[in-house]
Coordinates of C-alpha atoms in Angstrom, one line a residue:
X14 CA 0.0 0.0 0.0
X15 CA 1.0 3.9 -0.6
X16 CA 0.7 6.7 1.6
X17 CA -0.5 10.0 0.4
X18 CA 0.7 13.4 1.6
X19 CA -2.8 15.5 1.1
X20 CA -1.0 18.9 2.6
X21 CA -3.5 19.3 5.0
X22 CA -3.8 22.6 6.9
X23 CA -4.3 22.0 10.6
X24 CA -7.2 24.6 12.2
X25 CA -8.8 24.4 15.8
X26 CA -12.0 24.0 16.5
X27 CA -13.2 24.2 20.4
X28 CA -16.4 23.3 22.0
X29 CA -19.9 23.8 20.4
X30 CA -18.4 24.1 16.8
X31 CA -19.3 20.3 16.3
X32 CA -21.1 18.5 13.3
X33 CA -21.7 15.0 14.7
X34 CA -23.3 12.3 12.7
X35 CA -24.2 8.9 14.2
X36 CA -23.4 5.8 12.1
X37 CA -25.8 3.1 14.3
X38 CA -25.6 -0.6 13.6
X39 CA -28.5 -2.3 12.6
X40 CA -27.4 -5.9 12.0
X41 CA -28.2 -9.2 12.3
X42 CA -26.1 -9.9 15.0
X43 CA -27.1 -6.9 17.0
X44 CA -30.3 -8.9 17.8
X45 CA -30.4 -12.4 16.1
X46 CA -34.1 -11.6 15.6
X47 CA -37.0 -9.3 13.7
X48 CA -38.5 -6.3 15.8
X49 CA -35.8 -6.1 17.6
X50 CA -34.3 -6.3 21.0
X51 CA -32.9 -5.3 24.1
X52 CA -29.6 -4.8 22.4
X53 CA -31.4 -2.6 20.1
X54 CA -33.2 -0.5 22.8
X55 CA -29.0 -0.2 24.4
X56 CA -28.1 1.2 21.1
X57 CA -31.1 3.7 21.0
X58 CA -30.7 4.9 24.2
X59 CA -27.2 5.1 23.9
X60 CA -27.7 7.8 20.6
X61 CA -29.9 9.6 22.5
X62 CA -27.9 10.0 25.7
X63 CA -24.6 10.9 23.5
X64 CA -26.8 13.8 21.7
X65 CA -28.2 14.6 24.7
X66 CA -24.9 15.1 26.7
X67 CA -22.9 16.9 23.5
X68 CA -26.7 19.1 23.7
X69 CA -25.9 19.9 27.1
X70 CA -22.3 20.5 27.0
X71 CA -22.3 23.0 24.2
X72 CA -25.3 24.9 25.2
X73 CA -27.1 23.6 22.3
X74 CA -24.8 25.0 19.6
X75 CA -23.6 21.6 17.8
X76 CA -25.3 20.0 15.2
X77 CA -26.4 16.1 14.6
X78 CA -28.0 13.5 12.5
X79 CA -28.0 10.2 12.0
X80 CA -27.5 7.3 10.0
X81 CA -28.4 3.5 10.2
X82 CA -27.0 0.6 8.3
X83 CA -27.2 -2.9 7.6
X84 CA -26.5 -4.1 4.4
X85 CA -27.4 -0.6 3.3
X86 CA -27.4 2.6 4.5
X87 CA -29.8 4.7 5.1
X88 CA -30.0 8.6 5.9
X89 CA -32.9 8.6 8.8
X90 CA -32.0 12.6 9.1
X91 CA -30.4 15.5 7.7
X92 CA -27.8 17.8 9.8
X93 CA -30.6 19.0 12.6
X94 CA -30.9 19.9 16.2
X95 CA -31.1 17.5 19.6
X96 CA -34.1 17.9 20.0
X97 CA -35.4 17.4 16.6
X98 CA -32.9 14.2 16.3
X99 CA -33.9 12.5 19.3
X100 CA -37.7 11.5 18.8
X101 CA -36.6 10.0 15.3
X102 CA -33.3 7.8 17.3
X103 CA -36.3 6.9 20.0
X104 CA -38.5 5.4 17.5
X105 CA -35.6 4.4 14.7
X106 CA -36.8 0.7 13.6
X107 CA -34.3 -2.5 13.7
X108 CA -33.7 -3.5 10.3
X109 CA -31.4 -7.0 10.8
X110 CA -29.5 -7.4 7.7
X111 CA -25.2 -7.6 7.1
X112 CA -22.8 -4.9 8.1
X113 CA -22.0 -2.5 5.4
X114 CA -19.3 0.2 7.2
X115 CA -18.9 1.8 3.9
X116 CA -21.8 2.7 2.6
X117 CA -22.5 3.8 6.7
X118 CA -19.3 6.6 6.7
X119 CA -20.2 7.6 2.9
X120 CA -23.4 8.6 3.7
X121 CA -22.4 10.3 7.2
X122 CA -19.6 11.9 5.4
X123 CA -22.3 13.3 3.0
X124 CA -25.1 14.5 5.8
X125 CA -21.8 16.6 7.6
X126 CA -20.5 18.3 4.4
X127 CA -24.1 19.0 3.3
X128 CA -24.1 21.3 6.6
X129 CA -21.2 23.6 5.6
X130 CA -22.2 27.1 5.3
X131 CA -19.4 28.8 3.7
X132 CA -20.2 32.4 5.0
X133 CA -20.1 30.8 8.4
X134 CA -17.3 29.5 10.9
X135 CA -16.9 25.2 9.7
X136 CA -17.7 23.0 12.8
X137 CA -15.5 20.0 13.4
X138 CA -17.0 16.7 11.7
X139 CA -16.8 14.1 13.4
X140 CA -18.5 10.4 12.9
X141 CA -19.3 7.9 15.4
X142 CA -19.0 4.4 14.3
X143 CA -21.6 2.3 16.5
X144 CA -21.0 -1.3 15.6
X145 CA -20.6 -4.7 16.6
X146 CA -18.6 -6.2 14.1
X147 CA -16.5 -5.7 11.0
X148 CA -17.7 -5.6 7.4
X149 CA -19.2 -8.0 5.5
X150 CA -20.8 -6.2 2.4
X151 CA -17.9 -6.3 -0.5
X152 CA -17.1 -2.8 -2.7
X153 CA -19.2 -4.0 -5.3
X154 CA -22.2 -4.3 -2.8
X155 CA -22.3 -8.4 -2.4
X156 CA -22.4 -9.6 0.7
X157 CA -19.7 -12.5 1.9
X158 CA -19.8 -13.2 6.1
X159 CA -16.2 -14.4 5.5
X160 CA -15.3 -11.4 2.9
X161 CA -12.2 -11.0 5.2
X162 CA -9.1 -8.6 4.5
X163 CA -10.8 -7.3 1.0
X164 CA -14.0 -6.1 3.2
X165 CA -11.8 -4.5 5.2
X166 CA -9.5 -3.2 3.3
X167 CA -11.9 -1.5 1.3
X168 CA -13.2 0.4 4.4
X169 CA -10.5 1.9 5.5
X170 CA -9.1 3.4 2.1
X171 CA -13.0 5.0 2.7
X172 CA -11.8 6.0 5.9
X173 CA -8.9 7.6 4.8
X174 CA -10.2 9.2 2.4
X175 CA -13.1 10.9 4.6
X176 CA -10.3 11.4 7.4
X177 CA -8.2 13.9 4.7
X178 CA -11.5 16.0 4.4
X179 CA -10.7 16.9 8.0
X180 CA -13.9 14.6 9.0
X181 CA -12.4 12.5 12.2
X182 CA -13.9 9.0 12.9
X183 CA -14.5 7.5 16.3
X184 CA -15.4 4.1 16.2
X185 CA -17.4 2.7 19.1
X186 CA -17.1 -1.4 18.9
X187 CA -19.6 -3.4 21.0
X188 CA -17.6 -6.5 21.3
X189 CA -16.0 -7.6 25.0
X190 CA -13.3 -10.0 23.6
X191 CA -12.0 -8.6 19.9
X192 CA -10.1 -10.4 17.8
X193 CA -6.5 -8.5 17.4
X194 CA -7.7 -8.4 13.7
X195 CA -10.9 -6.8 14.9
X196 CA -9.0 -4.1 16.8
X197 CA -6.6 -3.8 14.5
X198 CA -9.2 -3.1 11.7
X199 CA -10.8 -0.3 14.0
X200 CA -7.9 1.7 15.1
X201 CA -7.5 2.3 11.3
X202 CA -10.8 3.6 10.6
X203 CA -10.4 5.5 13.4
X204 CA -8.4 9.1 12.7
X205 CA -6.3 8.9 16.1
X206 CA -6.1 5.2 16.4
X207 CA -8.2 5.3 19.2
X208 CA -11.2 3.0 19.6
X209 CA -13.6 2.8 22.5
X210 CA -13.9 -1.4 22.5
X211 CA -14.3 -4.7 24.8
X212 CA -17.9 -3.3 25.2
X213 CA -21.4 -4.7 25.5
X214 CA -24.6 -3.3 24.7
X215 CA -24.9 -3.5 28.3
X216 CA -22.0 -1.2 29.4
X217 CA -22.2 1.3 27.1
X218 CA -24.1 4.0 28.7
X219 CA -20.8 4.0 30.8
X220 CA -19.0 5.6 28.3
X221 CA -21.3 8.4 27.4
X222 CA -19.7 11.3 29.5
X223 CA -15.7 10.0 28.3
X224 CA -17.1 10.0 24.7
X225 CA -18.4 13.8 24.9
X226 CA -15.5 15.0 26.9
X227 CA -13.6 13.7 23.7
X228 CA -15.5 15.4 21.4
X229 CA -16.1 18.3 22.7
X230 CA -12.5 19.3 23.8
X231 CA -10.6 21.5 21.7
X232 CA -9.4 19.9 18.8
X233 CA -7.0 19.8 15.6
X234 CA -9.1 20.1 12.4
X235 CA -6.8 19.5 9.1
X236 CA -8.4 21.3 6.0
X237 CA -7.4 19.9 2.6
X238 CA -5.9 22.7 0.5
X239 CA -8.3 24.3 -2.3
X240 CA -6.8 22.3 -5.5
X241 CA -9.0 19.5 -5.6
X242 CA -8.1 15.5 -5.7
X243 CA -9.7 12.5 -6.4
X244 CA -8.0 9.2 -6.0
X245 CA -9.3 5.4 -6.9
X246 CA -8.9 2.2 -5.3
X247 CA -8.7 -0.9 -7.6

């Protein structure tokens, strides 16, 4: 593999100047069953409480929507408020289906930039990655539960690719016991390396007020310079 240098210009951007777009896991294994499950309510609740507390923290000045995925994904809002977010997380429906991280940070990556005002100060981007296991929908949109090191390979040249934008990506992995594979596979989606993991559905409102304090804190925002660049994986 090649590295590219995308000359990124390095900005800050503090608390309340955040554009945060959930990426929620809908699949199979999340509940092993149609109309879902308890797992499913821990994932709901746990949107709601992130949107809640970043709501809270910046005095209602960040922005949020939503995505959910399966072996597609699908836009449930565009960039909105808390409190016009949070009555479509409570009542988002469990879909079952594969795991399709792709499609999830493309169209997360499209809801954040749609939100850029240019006569306006940018907000950091960032994407949560809420899921429970790695990909299994190939680039060409089959799905293979044994697609392997193509699946993710795939995935993280997406990643990259969104990270150079300036968007960062924290993935939140609902697994207690991750394969180093798995974990390795997540700390390269993720733009620092760092990956909240060895959860369950059951621990993860523990995390809320660590995951805010992360995204809210002051924070390095690279901006890609104004030529523009378009690369291709084969």
């Amino acid at each position: 593999s090649s590295s590219v240098d995308h000359h990124l210009e390095p900005t800050t951007r503090c608390a309340g100047e955040v554009n945060v777009c959930l990426a929620i896991d809908a699949s199979t294994s999340v509940c092993h069953t149609t109309g879902g499950c308890d797992n499913w309510n821990d994932v709901k609740n746990f949107a709601r409480d992130i949107i809640q507390e970043l709501d809270a923290t910046t005095n209602g000045a960040g922005l949020y929507s939503a995505v959910r995925f399966s072996t597609h994904a699908y836009s449930l809002s565009g960039t909105t408020t808390q409190t016009a977010l949070d009555p479509i997380l409570e009542h988002m429906v469990y879909t079952g289906g594969w795991t399709n991280h792709h499609d999830a940070l493309t169209r997360c990556q499209q809801n954040l930039m749609a939100a850029n005002v240019p006569s306006q100060p940018e907000k950091a981007r960032i994407i949560l990655l809420i899921t429970d296991g790695v990909p299994t929908v190939k680039s060409d949109g089959t799905t293979d539960s044994d697609c392997g090191e193509p699946c993710r390979d795939h995935v993280i040249s997406v990643a990259h690719g969104i990270n150079a934008t300036g968007t960062r990506i924290q993935p939140v992995f609902i697994k207690p016991s991750p394969s180093t594979t798995e974990s390795t596979y997540m700390s390269e989606l993720s733009s620092d390396g760092n990956v909240l993991e060895n959860l369950t559905f059951g621990t993860l409102p523990e995390t809320v007020a660590n995951l805010v304090d992360g995204i809210v804190a002051c924070q390095t925002v690279s901006h890609p310079p104004t030529s523009h660049h378009e690369s291709s994986s084969v």
